Amino acid sequence: MEAPKPEEITHQPMDQLQGLEYCIDSNPSWGEAIALGFQHYILALGTAVMIPSFLVPIMGGSDGDKVRVAQTLLFVEGVNTLLQTLFGTRLPTVIGGSYAFMVPIISIIHDPSLTRITDDHVRFLNTMRAVQGALIVSSSIQIILGYSQLWGICSRFFSPLGMVPVISLVGFGLFDRGFPVVGRCVEIGIPMLILFIAFSQYLKNFKTRQMPILERFALLICITVIWAYAHLLTASGAYKHRSDVTQLHCRTDKAKLISSAPWIKIPYPLQWGAPTFDAGHAFGMMAAVLVSLIESTGAYKAASRLASATPPPAHVLSRGIGWQGIGILLSGLFGTLSGCTVSVENVGLLGSTRVGSRRVIQISAGFMIFFSMLGKFGAFFASIPFTIFAAVYCVLFGLVASVGLSFLQFTNMNSMRNLFICGVALFLGLSIPEYFRQYTATALHGPSHTRAGWFNDFLNTIFFSSPTVALIIAVFLDNTLDYKDSARDRGMPWWVKFRTFKGDSRNEEFYTLPFNLNRFFPPS
């Protein structure tokens, strides 16, 4: 057999991903864009409902409080998404709630000064105000790091090799929200997983009027079918004699969102009362803000690739982090019970639909704002069982993780140095947070358990995050281990032109501010 030629077995590195139907600044027709925007809105509902559903009851809140928090979170998500796509990185990213804030928020909930309050509603309000105060103070971290360009300066130490574990673990690090949740109700989770893969991949060439409708709208079609199937199981009494946990994850009438939701309710700042401020609470929350910053950095780089854009320059990355800090400030003012970060699942949906259009994401932000004010309609869509979302996450989180692995094409993976750095950062990025999770589940507190609660919250929050652990390890090793002689192996020649806004002519097309604002805020 004839030996293969070099051009037959190698693929040239490409700084822009190919095969997308619409990139960051190209748009589908208005009808298609509205349908795609609604699809992104539906996907964002999973996290927007899950966070309040978990936190509000242990704060003493009622079903009505839970709905109101979910509406507020969705409203602020829409506002932050518009701000980010217009004035931030301008990448097609949904800015959603973040699980990184759960550790410090749960710590605030269990603060003795709050747990001593006997009236549930009063305890809920006081806890919400304490969380708001911590978010408002801690938002200054991202605002300062962003607008001072400090984070952009730090990003100059990031090489393609160093970013591989970070971006990959933005997806892989969320594995506990995938199949472990699907397994809680396999009768709807597994059909959803199989159907979504079949429609988005195996039947993607099925076209109606030249549009690959099954690939483009697989999420909407599959959720509609499986949601109807789940409702049929619920109505037929299939779960009547099952455990409460099974009913919670399988039934379509357990969320109690529709009955508790008002017809019209417009969220507004300080709706829960004046925030309260505590230094310990704020310091613990700062760790979550740092984690959100690191996770978003990885997600922005993944989104730029799935939108067929160039990697965001340091100036643009800092600008996005600054606006994300404004987003956390808004979260604190409105009382969303969570800070904000880039929604990883929505980044994955860019790749699944092969549509990376900025306009689509801006339309989805409009849906978030609109349905958050029309309570009954928003609650209807929010009552989709979370198991259905978890099945989709199995695909979309994996897709984002594979985008991280694609940055290996810029590096020399025949180098033992690179193999060591990449392998160790990936393994410890998964292993250390898993240790913290298992320890917490057994001992009911994190491995850091000193008398200083703020210190415990800070360390436990940092090491619960896989991308954060990966960044600490990968960037440290990459910039200290034989770094002087390994610039080419690390892939630095590929990224050096993206360090500055004017380093590549394409940056102006992708990242220039609208309304001619670059006259007042010239890029560096």
Short mmCIF file of C-alpha atoms in Angstrom, two decimals:
data_model
loop_
_atom_site.label_atom_id
_atom_site.label_comp_id
_atom_site.label_asym_id
_atom_site.label_seq_id
_atom_site.Cartn_x
_atom_site.Cartn_y
_atom_site.Cartn_z
CA MET A 1 0.00 0.00 0.00
CA GLU A 2 1.33 3.42 -0.97
CA ALA A 3 2.45 5.67 1.88
CA PRO A 4 0.14 8.68 2.43
CA LYS A 5 1.33 12.06 1.29
CA PRO A 6 1.79 14.76 3.98
CA GLU A 7 -1.09 16.85 2.67
CA GLU A 8 -3.38 13.83 3.01
CA ILE A 9 -2.78 13.34 6.73
CA THR A 10 -2.34 16.89 8.05
CA HIS A 11 -4.72 19.79 8.44
CA GLN A 12 -3.44 23.32 8.64
CA PRO A 13 -4.27 25.24 11.83
CA MET A 14 -7.06 27.79 11.27
CA ASP A 15 -7.76 30.67 13.63
CA GLN A 16 -11.40 30.80 12.45
CA LEU A 17 -13.71 27.80 12.58
CA GLN A 18 -15.14 26.75 9.23
CA GLY A 19 -18.52 25.24 8.37
CA LEU A 20 -20.78 27.80 10.05
CA GLU A 21 -23.84 29.00 8.14
CA TYR A 22 -23.86 32.45 9.79
CA CYS A 23 -20.95 34.07 11.59
CA ILE A 24 -20.91 36.85 14.18
CA ASP A 25 -21.87 39.70 11.83
CA SER A 26 -23.98 37.85 9.25
CA ASN A 27 -27.66 37.34 9.92
CA PRO A 28 -30.36 34.87 8.89
CA SER A 29 -33.75 36.15 7.76
CA TRP A 30 -35.81 37.90 10.41
CA GLY A 31 -38.25 34.99 10.76
CA GLU A 32 -35.44 32.48 11.21
CA ALA A 33 -33.56 34.81 13.56
CA ILE A 34 -36.64 35.24 15.80
CA ALA A 35 -37.16 31.46 15.99
CA LEU A 36 -33.47 30.92 16.79
CA GLY A 37 -33.60 33.67 19.41
CA PHE A 38 -36.60 32.01 21.05
CA GLN A 39 -34.64 28.75 21.08
CA HIS A 40 -31.78 30.42 22.98
CA TYR A 41 -34.34 31.89 25.41
CA ILE A 42 -35.82 28.44 26.12
CA LEU A 43 -32.34 27.01 26.76
CA ALA A 44 -31.48 29.85 29.17
CA LEU A 45 -34.57 29.01 31.25
CA GLY A 46 -32.91 25.92 32.74
CA THR A 47 -30.41 27.80 34.89
CA ALA A 48 -32.74 30.77 35.47
CA VAL A 49 -35.28 28.47 37.13
CA MET A 50 -32.92 25.96 38.77
CA ILE A 51 -30.97 28.48 40.89
CA PRO A 52 -34.05 30.09 42.56
CA SER A 53 -35.76 26.68 42.88
CA PHE A 54 -32.84 25.45 44.99
CA LEU A 55 -32.01 28.58 47.01
CA VAL A 56 -35.35 30.29 47.72
CA PRO A 57 -36.92 27.45 49.79
CA ILE A 58 -33.92 27.17 52.12
CA MET A 59 -34.09 30.96 52.62
CA GLY A 60 -37.68 30.64 53.84
CA GLY A 61 -39.23 31.94 50.62
CA SER A 62 -42.61 30.86 49.25
CA ASP A 63 -43.51 29.61 45.76
CA GLY A 64 -44.47 33.18 44.90
CA ASP A 65 -41.03 34.39 46.00
CA LYS A 66 -39.40 31.69 43.88
CA VAL A 67 -41.29 32.80 40.78
CA ARG A 68 -40.48 36.44 41.43
CA VAL A 69 -36.75 35.73 41.82
CA ALA A 70 -36.76 33.63 38.62
CA GLN A 71 -38.51 36.47 36.75
CA THR A 72 -36.00 38.99 38.08
CA LEU A 73 -33.05 36.78 37.15
CA LEU A 74 -34.40 36.35 33.63
CA PHE A 75 -35.04 40.10 33.28
CA VAL A 76 -31.49 41.00 34.35
CA GLU A 77 -30.09 38.24 32.09
CA GLY A 78 -31.80 39.91 29.14
CA VAL A 79 -30.49 43.37 30.04
CA ASN A 80 -26.94 42.07 30.61
CA THR A 81 -26.99 40.11 27.35
CA LEU A 82 -27.97 43.25 25.42
CA LEU A 83 -25.27 45.30 27.14
CA GLN A 84 -22.61 42.65 26.45
CA THR A 85 -23.50 42.16 22.78
CA LEU A 86 -23.72 45.92 22.16
CA PHE A 87 -20.92 47.39 24.24
CA GLY A 88 -18.94 44.51 25.79
CA THR A 89 -17.09 41.86 23.82
CA ARG A 90 -19.87 42.04 21.17
CA LEU A 91 -19.67 38.24 20.92
CA PRO A 92 -22.97 36.29 20.58
CA THR A 93 -23.06 35.23 24.23
CA VAL A 94 -26.01 34.97 26.61
CA ILE A 95 -25.13 36.34 30.05
CA GLY A 96 -26.92 34.10 32.54
CA GLY A 97 -26.93 33.12 36.20
CA SER A 98 -23.86 31.42 37.62
CA TYR A 99 -23.56 28.37 39.88
CA ALA A 100 -20.19 29.74 41.03
CA PHE A 101 -22.06 32.00 43.46
CA MET A 102 -23.83 29.11 45.22
CA VAL A 103 -21.11 28.49 47.86
CA PRO A 104 -20.95 32.04 49.27
CA ILE A 105 -24.74 32.49 48.98
CA ILE A 106 -25.41 29.27 50.91
CA SER A 107 -22.92 30.46 53.51
CA ILE A 108 -24.89 33.72 53.85
CA ILE A 109 -28.15 31.75 54.14
CA HIS A 110 -26.68 29.79 57.08
CA ASP A 111 -25.33 32.88 58.84
CA PRO A 112 -26.44 32.62 62.51
CA SER A 113 -27.75 36.20 62.50
CA LEU A 114 -30.20 35.18 59.76
CA THR A 115 -31.10 31.64 60.83
CA ARG A 116 -32.28 32.99 64.21
CA ILE A 117 -35.16 34.83 62.49
CA THR A 118 -38.29 32.78 63.11
CA ASP A 119 -40.63 34.33 60.53
CA ASP A 120 -39.87 32.67 57.16
CA HIS A 121 -40.79 35.64 54.99
CA VAL A 122 -38.77 38.08 57.08
CA ARG A 123 -35.81 35.69 57.00
CA PHE A 124 -36.13 35.45 53.20
CA LEU A 125 -36.13 39.23 52.80
CA ASN A 126 -33.20 39.77 55.18
CA THR A 127 -31.18 37.03 53.48
CA MET A 128 -31.93 38.45 50.04
CA ARG A 129 -30.77 41.90 51.16
CA ALA A 130 -27.55 40.43 52.57
CA VAL A 131 -26.87 38.64 49.27
CA GLN A 132 -27.60 41.85 47.36
CA GLY A 133 -25.12 43.82 49.46
CA ALA A 134 -22.40 41.20 48.93
CA LEU A 135 -22.99 41.20 45.15
CA ILE A 136 -22.92 44.99 44.92
CA VAL A 137 -19.59 45.26 46.77
CA SER A 138 -17.92 42.30 45.04
CA SER A 139 -18.93 43.50 41.55
CA SER A 140 -16.20 46.12 41.91
CA ILE A 141 -13.59 43.39 41.31
CA GLN A 142 -14.63 42.80 37.70
CA ILE A 143 -15.38 46.47 37.08
CA ILE A 144 -11.87 47.46 38.20
CA LEU A 145 -10.07 44.57 36.46
CA GLY A 146 -12.03 45.20 33.28
CA TYR A 147 -12.03 48.95 32.82
CA SER A 148 -8.48 49.39 34.13
CA GLN A 149 -7.31 46.91 31.45
CA LEU A 150 -5.59 44.83 34.17
CA TRP A 151 -7.31 41.65 33.00
CA GLY A 152 -6.20 42.38 29.44
CA ILE A 153 -2.61 42.67 30.67
CA CYS A 154 -2.97 39.35 32.51
CA SER A 155 -4.37 37.72 29.37
CA ARG A 156 -1.08 38.37 27.57
CA PHE A 157 0.33 35.46 29.57
CA PHE A 158 -2.30 33.12 28.12
CA SER A 159 -1.05 30.90 25.30
CA PRO A 160 -3.15 28.49 23.22
CA LEU A 161 -1.64 25.66 25.29
CA GLY A 162 -2.54 27.34 28.57
CA MET A 163 -6.10 28.00 27.43
CA VAL A 164 -6.82 24.43 26.31
CA PRO A 165 -7.51 23.08 29.84
CA VAL A 166 -9.41 26.24 30.83
CA ILE A 167 -11.79 26.28 27.85
CA SER A 168 -12.20 22.50 27.87
CA LEU A 169 -13.10 22.42 31.55
CA VAL A 170 -15.65 25.20 31.05
CA GLY A 171 -17.58 22.33 29.45
CA PHE A 172 -16.16 19.18 31.05
CA GLY A 173 -16.30 20.76 34.52
CA LEU A 174 -20.11 20.79 34.36
CA PHE A 175 -20.41 17.02 33.98
CA ASP A 176 -22.43 16.74 37.21
CA ARG A 177 -25.25 18.73 35.58
CA GLY A 178 -25.41 16.33 32.63
CA PHE A 179 -26.14 12.62 32.86
CA PRO A 180 -26.33 12.46 36.69
CA VAL A 181 -29.42 14.69 36.37
CA VAL A 182 -30.70 12.75 33.35
CA GLY A 183 -30.52 9.61 35.49
CA ARG A 184 -33.02 11.06 37.96
CA CYS A 185 -35.75 10.56 35.37
CA VAL A 186 -34.44 8.29 32.63
CA GLU A 187 -37.85 7.85 30.98
CA ILE A 188 -37.78 11.43 29.69
CA GLY A 189 -34.03 12.21 29.92
CA ILE A 190 -32.70 9.44 27.68
CA PRO A 191 -35.34 9.88 24.91
CA MET A 192 -34.50 13.61 24.91
CA LEU A 193 -30.77 12.90 24.59
CA ILE A 194 -31.22 10.38 21.77
CA LEU A 195 -33.74 12.53 19.88
CA PHE A 196 -31.59 15.66 20.12
CA ILE A 197 -28.51 13.86 18.76
CA ALA A 198 -30.56 12.23 16.00
CA PHE A 199 -32.16 15.49 14.84
CA SER A 200 -29.12 17.75 15.16
CA GLN A 201 -26.57 15.32 13.67
CA TYR A 202 -27.96 12.32 11.79
CA LEU A 203 -30.92 14.14 10.21
CA LYS A 204 -29.21 17.51 9.77
CA ASN A 205 -29.40 17.34 5.98
CA PHE A 206 -33.21 17.18 5.99
CA LYS A 207 -34.29 20.49 4.46
CA THR A 208 -37.51 22.42 4.05
CA ARG A 209 -37.29 25.28 1.54
CA GLN A 210 -33.51 24.89 1.51
CA MET A 211 -33.33 25.28 5.30
CA PRO A 212 -31.88 22.44 7.44
CA ILE A 213 -34.85 22.69 9.78
CA LEU A 214 -34.07 19.67 11.97
CA GLU A 215 -30.48 20.77 12.58
CA ARG A 216 -31.36 24.43 13.08
CA PHE A 217 -34.34 23.89 15.40
CA ALA A 218 -33.54 20.49 16.94
CA LEU A 219 -33.77 21.92 20.45
CA LEU A 220 -37.23 23.43 20.02
CA ILE A 221 -38.63 20.37 18.25
CA CYS A 222 -37.20 17.88 20.75
CA ILE A 223 -38.26 19.85 23.83
CA THR A 224 -41.80 20.16 22.45
CA VAL A 225 -42.06 16.42 21.77
CA ILE A 226 -40.51 15.24 25.07
CA TRP A 227 -42.35 17.87 27.14
CA ALA A 228 -45.66 16.66 25.67
CA TYR A 229 -44.59 13.06 26.38
CA ALA A 230 -43.71 13.97 29.99
CA HIS A 231 -47.07 15.71 30.40
CA LEU A 232 -48.81 12.59 29.08
CA LEU A 233 -46.98 10.45 31.64
CA THR A 234 -47.93 12.90 34.39
CA ALA A 235 -51.60 13.07 33.39
CA SER A 236 -51.89 9.29 33.09
CA GLY A 237 -50.77 8.81 36.70
CA ALA A 238 -47.48 7.10 35.86
CA TYR A 239 -45.78 8.75 38.85
CA LYS A 240 -48.65 8.54 41.33
CA HIS A 241 -46.95 5.99 43.56
CA ARG A 242 -43.34 7.01 42.96
CA SER A 243 -41.07 8.75 45.47
CA ASP A 244 -41.24 12.51 45.99
CA VAL A 245 -37.77 12.92 44.44
CA THR A 246 -38.81 11.09 41.27
CA GLN A 247 -42.01 13.11 41.02
CA LEU A 248 -40.07 16.35 41.42
CA HIS A 249 -37.80 15.54 38.48
CA CYS A 250 -40.35 13.84 36.21
CA ARG A 251 -43.75 15.47 36.66
CA THR A 252 -44.64 18.61 34.73
CA ASP A 253 -46.90 19.99 37.49
CA LYS A 254 -44.49 19.94 40.44
CA ALA A 255 -42.74 23.27 39.92
CA LYS A 256 -45.84 25.28 41.02
CA LEU A 257 -44.63 28.15 38.86
CA ILE A 258 -47.72 28.89 36.76
CA SER A 259 -50.17 29.06 39.67
CA SER A 260 -47.80 31.27 41.69
CA ALA A 261 -46.85 33.66 38.89
CA PRO A 262 -48.57 37.05 38.48
CA TRP A 263 -49.95 38.01 35.09
CA ILE A 264 -47.78 41.12 34.83
CA LYS A 265 -44.88 42.07 37.10
CA ILE A 266 -42.00 44.36 36.15
CA PRO A 267 -38.82 43.79 38.20
CA TYR A 268 -37.23 46.95 39.56
CA PRO A 269 -34.12 47.83 41.61
CA LEU A 270 -34.27 47.41 45.41
CA GLN A 271 -37.63 45.59 45.14
CA TRP A 272 -36.72 43.49 48.20
CA GLY A 273 -35.69 46.52 50.27
CA ALA A 274 -32.40 48.26 50.97
CA PRO A 275 -29.34 45.94 50.71
CA THR A 276 -27.33 45.23 53.86
CA PHE A 277 -23.56 45.09 53.86
CA ASP A 278 -21.21 42.75 55.72
CA ALA A 279 -17.47 42.58 55.07
CA GLY A 280 -17.28 38.80 55.56
CA HIS A 281 -20.14 38.15 53.14
CA ALA A 282 -18.61 40.47 50.53
CA PHE A 283 -15.15 38.90 50.76
CA GLY A 284 -16.54 35.40 50.24
CA MET A 285 -18.56 36.65 47.26
CA MET A 286 -15.41 38.13 45.72
CA ALA A 287 -14.11 34.58 45.16
CA ALA A 288 -17.24 33.78 43.12
CA VAL A 289 -16.70 36.96 41.09
CA LEU A 290 -13.13 35.85 40.30
CA VAL A 291 -14.38 32.39 39.33
CA SER A 292 -17.04 33.97 37.11
CA LEU A 293 -14.34 36.10 35.46
CA ILE A 294 -12.15 33.07 34.65
CA GLU A 295 -15.02 30.90 33.44
CA SER A 296 -16.30 33.72 31.24
CA THR A 297 -12.83 34.25 29.76
CA GLY A 298 -12.80 30.64 28.60
CA ALA A 299 -16.38 30.88 27.35
CA TYR A 300 -15.66 34.09 25.40
CA LYS A 301 -12.78 32.39 23.59
CA ALA A 302 -15.00 29.38 22.81
CA ALA A 303 -17.80 31.67 21.58
CA SER A 304 -15.43 33.59 19.32
CA ARG A 305 -14.48 30.32 17.63
CA LEU A 306 -18.08 29.12 17.29
CA ALA A 307 -19.02 32.50 15.83
CA SER A 308 -16.19 32.25 13.30
CA ALA A 309 -14.53 35.35 14.75
CA THR A 310 -10.92 35.95 15.69
CA PRO A 311 -9.88 35.44 19.34
CA PRO A 312 -10.93 38.59 21.27
CA PRO A 313 -7.98 40.97 21.74
CA ALA A 314 -6.90 41.91 25.26
CA HIS A 315 -8.69 45.27 25.06
CA VAL A 316 -11.98 43.64 24.01
CA LEU A 317 -11.70 40.95 26.68
CA SER A 318 -11.19 43.59 29.37
CA ARG A 319 -14.12 45.59 28.02
CA GLY A 320 -16.35 42.53 28.26
CA ILE A 321 -15.24 41.77 31.82
CA GLY A 322 -15.93 45.39 32.79
CA TRP A 323 -19.48 45.17 31.46
CA GLN A 324 -19.90 41.81 33.17
CA GLY A 325 -18.98 43.56 36.42
CA ILE A 326 -21.78 46.06 35.67
CA GLY A 327 -24.01 43.01 35.18
CA ILE A 328 -23.16 41.68 38.66
CA LEU A 329 -23.87 45.14 40.07
CA LEU A 330 -27.31 45.07 38.39
CA SER A 331 -27.86 41.55 39.79
CA GLY A 332 -27.21 42.96 43.26
CA LEU A 333 -29.46 45.98 42.77
CA PHE A 334 -32.39 43.96 41.39
CA GLY A 335 -31.94 40.92 43.68
CA THR A 336 -31.44 37.96 41.34
CA LEU A 337 -29.90 35.67 43.99
CA SER A 338 -26.95 35.02 41.67
CA GLY A 339 -24.17 36.85 39.91
CA CYS A 340 -23.76 36.53 36.16
CA THR A 341 -21.46 34.74 33.78
CA VAL A 342 -21.47 33.55 30.17
CA SER A 343 -24.07 30.81 29.66
CA VAL A 344 -22.03 27.79 28.53
CA GLU A 345 -25.04 25.91 27.17
CA ASN A 346 -25.96 28.81 24.89
CA VAL A 347 -22.37 28.93 23.60
CA GLY A 348 -22.71 25.24 22.75
CA LEU A 349 -25.97 25.92 20.91
CA LEU A 350 -24.08 28.24 18.54
CA GLY A 351 -22.13 25.21 17.36
CA SER A 352 -25.11 22.85 17.30
CA THR A 353 -27.14 25.17 15.06
CA ARG A 354 -24.08 26.46 13.17
CA VAL A 355 -25.45 29.98 13.64
CA GLY A 356 -23.12 32.37 15.46
CA SER A 357 -25.08 35.53 14.65
CA ARG A 358 -25.00 38.39 17.18
CA ARG A 359 -28.51 39.47 16.15
CA VAL A 360 -29.98 36.10 17.19
CA ILE A 361 -28.63 36.50 20.72
CA GLN A 362 -29.94 40.06 20.94
CA ILE A 363 -33.39 38.80 19.94
CA SER A 364 -33.17 36.13 22.66
CA ALA A 365 -32.43 38.93 25.16
CA GLY A 366 -35.64 40.61 24.03
CA PHE A 367 -37.58 37.40 24.77
CA MET A 368 -36.01 37.21 28.24
CA ILE A 369 -37.07 40.75 29.10
CA PHE A 370 -40.56 40.38 27.58
CA PHE A 371 -41.50 37.06 29.19
CA SER A 372 -40.01 38.05 32.56
CA MET A 373 -42.64 40.81 32.74
CA LEU A 374 -45.51 38.57 31.53
CA GLY A 375 -45.36 36.22 34.49
CA LYS A 376 -47.89 33.54 33.50
CA PHE A 377 -46.48 33.08 30.01
CA GLY A 378 -42.88 32.97 31.25
CA ALA A 379 -43.81 30.50 33.99
CA PHE A 380 -45.46 28.24 31.41
CA PHE A 381 -42.18 27.79 29.55
CA ALA A 382 -40.20 27.66 32.80
CA SER A 383 -42.20 24.64 33.96
CA ILE A 384 -40.27 22.36 31.57
CA PRO A 385 -38.70 19.60 33.75
CA PHE A 386 -35.01 20.29 34.34
CA THR A 387 -34.18 16.70 33.28
CA ILE A 388 -34.97 17.72 29.69
CA PHE A 389 -32.41 20.53 29.86
CA ALA A 390 -29.84 18.19 31.43
CA ALA A 391 -30.12 15.85 28.44
CA VAL A 392 -29.32 18.74 26.09
CA TYR A 393 -26.43 19.81 28.33
CA CYS A 394 -24.77 16.43 27.72
CA VAL A 395 -24.31 17.47 24.09
CA LEU A 396 -23.77 21.23 24.39
CA PHE A 397 -21.26 21.14 27.27
CA GLY A 398 -19.30 18.48 25.40
CA LEU A 399 -19.30 20.64 22.28
CA VAL A 400 -17.83 23.61 24.18
CA ALA A 401 -15.19 21.32 25.72
CA SER A 402 -14.18 20.08 22.28
CA VAL A 403 -13.73 23.68 21.12
CA GLY A 404 -11.15 24.01 23.89
CA LEU A 405 -9.37 20.91 22.64
CA SER A 406 -9.32 22.39 19.13
CA PHE A 407 -6.78 24.99 20.31
CA LEU A 408 -4.24 22.16 20.49
CA GLN A 409 -3.85 22.56 16.70
CA PHE A 410 -1.77 25.70 17.34
CA THR A 411 0.65 23.86 19.64
CA ASN A 412 3.28 21.15 19.32
CA MET A 413 1.77 18.09 20.96
CA ASN A 414 4.90 16.08 20.22
CA SER A 415 6.56 18.07 23.01
CA MET A 416 6.85 16.31 26.36
CA ARG A 417 6.64 19.70 28.05
CA ASN A 418 3.28 20.43 26.44
CA LEU A 419 1.95 16.95 27.15
CA PHE A 420 2.88 17.34 30.82
CA ILE A 421 1.26 20.76 31.21
CA CYS A 422 -1.93 19.88 29.35
CA GLY A 423 -2.40 16.51 31.06
CA VAL A 424 -1.70 17.70 34.60
CA ALA A 425 -3.92 20.79 34.27
CA LEU A 426 -6.82 18.78 32.82
CA PHE A 427 -6.57 16.03 35.43
CA LEU A 428 -6.22 18.29 38.47
CA GLY A 429 -8.85 20.65 37.08
CA LEU A 430 -11.32 17.76 37.32
CA SER A 431 -9.88 15.95 40.34
CA ILE A 432 -9.46 18.82 42.84
CA PRO A 433 -13.06 20.16 42.51
CA GLU A 434 -14.35 16.58 42.73
CA TYR A 435 -12.47 16.17 46.02
CA PHE A 436 -14.04 19.38 47.32
CA ARG A 437 -17.52 18.20 46.24
CA GLN A 438 -17.18 14.77 47.85
CA TYR A 439 -15.73 16.22 51.04
CA THR A 440 -18.59 18.73 51.30
CA ALA A 441 -21.23 16.06 50.65
CA THR A 442 -19.79 13.90 53.47
CA ALA A 443 -18.80 16.51 56.08
CA LEU A 444 -21.50 19.10 55.18
CA HIS A 445 -18.78 21.73 54.92
CA GLY A 446 -15.84 22.33 52.61
CA PRO A 447 -12.25 21.18 53.24
CA SER A 448 -11.43 24.72 54.31
CA HIS A 449 -13.19 24.89 57.68
CA THR A 450 -11.51 27.45 59.93
CA ARG A 451 -13.10 29.95 62.31
CA ALA A 452 -12.87 32.60 59.60
CA GLY A 453 -15.99 31.99 57.53
CA TRP A 454 -15.02 34.48 54.82
CA PHE A 455 -11.69 32.66 54.32
CA ASN A 456 -13.50 29.30 54.05
CA ASP A 457 -15.94 30.69 51.49
CA PHE A 458 -13.09 32.17 49.46
CA LEU A 459 -11.01 28.98 49.22
CA ASN A 460 -13.93 26.59 48.83
CA THR A 461 -15.44 28.69 46.03
CA ILE A 462 -12.14 28.94 44.13
CA PHE A 463 -11.41 25.22 44.27
CA PHE A 464 -14.94 24.16 43.44
CA SER A 465 -14.41 25.55 39.92
CA SER A 466 -12.67 23.32 37.38
CA PRO A 467 -11.73 26.12 34.91
CA THR A 468 -10.28 28.19 37.77
CA VAL A 469 -8.09 25.34 39.03
CA ALA A 470 -7.03 24.59 35.44
CA LEU A 471 -6.08 28.22 34.80
CA ILE A 472 -4.00 28.47 37.98
CA ILE A 473 -2.07 25.29 37.14
CA ALA A 474 -1.82 25.61 33.35
CA VAL A 475 -0.83 29.29 33.21
CA PHE A 476 1.69 28.91 36.05
CA LEU A 477 3.37 25.87 34.48
CA ASP A 478 3.21 27.33 30.97
CA ASN A 479 4.96 30.54 32.04
CA THR A 480 7.60 28.97 34.30
CA LEU A 481 8.53 25.64 32.72
CA ASP A 482 11.15 26.12 29.93
CA TYR A 483 9.07 29.04 28.65
CA LYS A 484 11.92 30.99 26.99
CA ASP A 485 12.69 28.31 24.41
CA SER A 486 9.14 27.08 23.82
CA ALA A 487 7.20 30.05 22.40
CA ARG A 488 6.56 28.28 19.11
CA ASP A 489 5.62 25.01 20.83
CA ARG A 490 3.15 26.89 23.04
CA GLY A 491 1.46 28.38 19.96
CA MET A 492 2.35 31.99 20.74
CA PRO A 493 3.11 32.99 17.12
CA TRP A 494 -0.51 32.21 16.24
CA TRP A 495 -1.96 34.45 18.95
CA VAL A 496 0.53 37.30 19.14
CA LYS A 497 -1.34 39.36 16.54
CA PHE A 498 -4.55 39.15 18.58
CA ARG A 499 -3.01 40.78 21.64
CA THR A 500 -3.85 44.24 20.28
CA PHE A 501 -6.97 45.48 18.56
CA LYS A 502 -5.04 46.69 15.50
CA GLY A 503 -2.95 43.52 15.29
CA ASP A 504 -5.40 41.95 12.82
CA SER A 505 -7.60 43.80 10.33
CA ARG A 506 -10.54 41.47 11.04
CA ASN A 507 -10.82 42.68 14.64
CA GLU A 508 -12.40 45.94 13.51
CA GLU A 509 -15.12 44.05 11.66
CA PHE A 510 -15.97 41.84 14.65
CA TYR A 511 -15.39 43.98 17.75
CA THR A 512 -15.82 47.68 16.86
CA LEU A 513 -18.40 49.41 19.09
CA PRO A 514 -21.71 50.45 17.49
CA PHE A 515 -22.99 54.02 16.99
CA ASN A 516 -19.43 55.16 16.17
CA LEU A 517 -18.53 54.99 19.88
CA ASN A 518 -14.93 54.07 19.06
CA ARG A 519 -14.29 57.80 18.57
CA PHE A 520 -14.75 58.27 22.32
CA PHE A 521 -13.33 54.92 23.47
CA PRO A 522 -10.45 54.20 21.06
CA PRO A 523 -9.17 50.60 21.24
CA SER A 524 -5.63 50.00 22.41
#
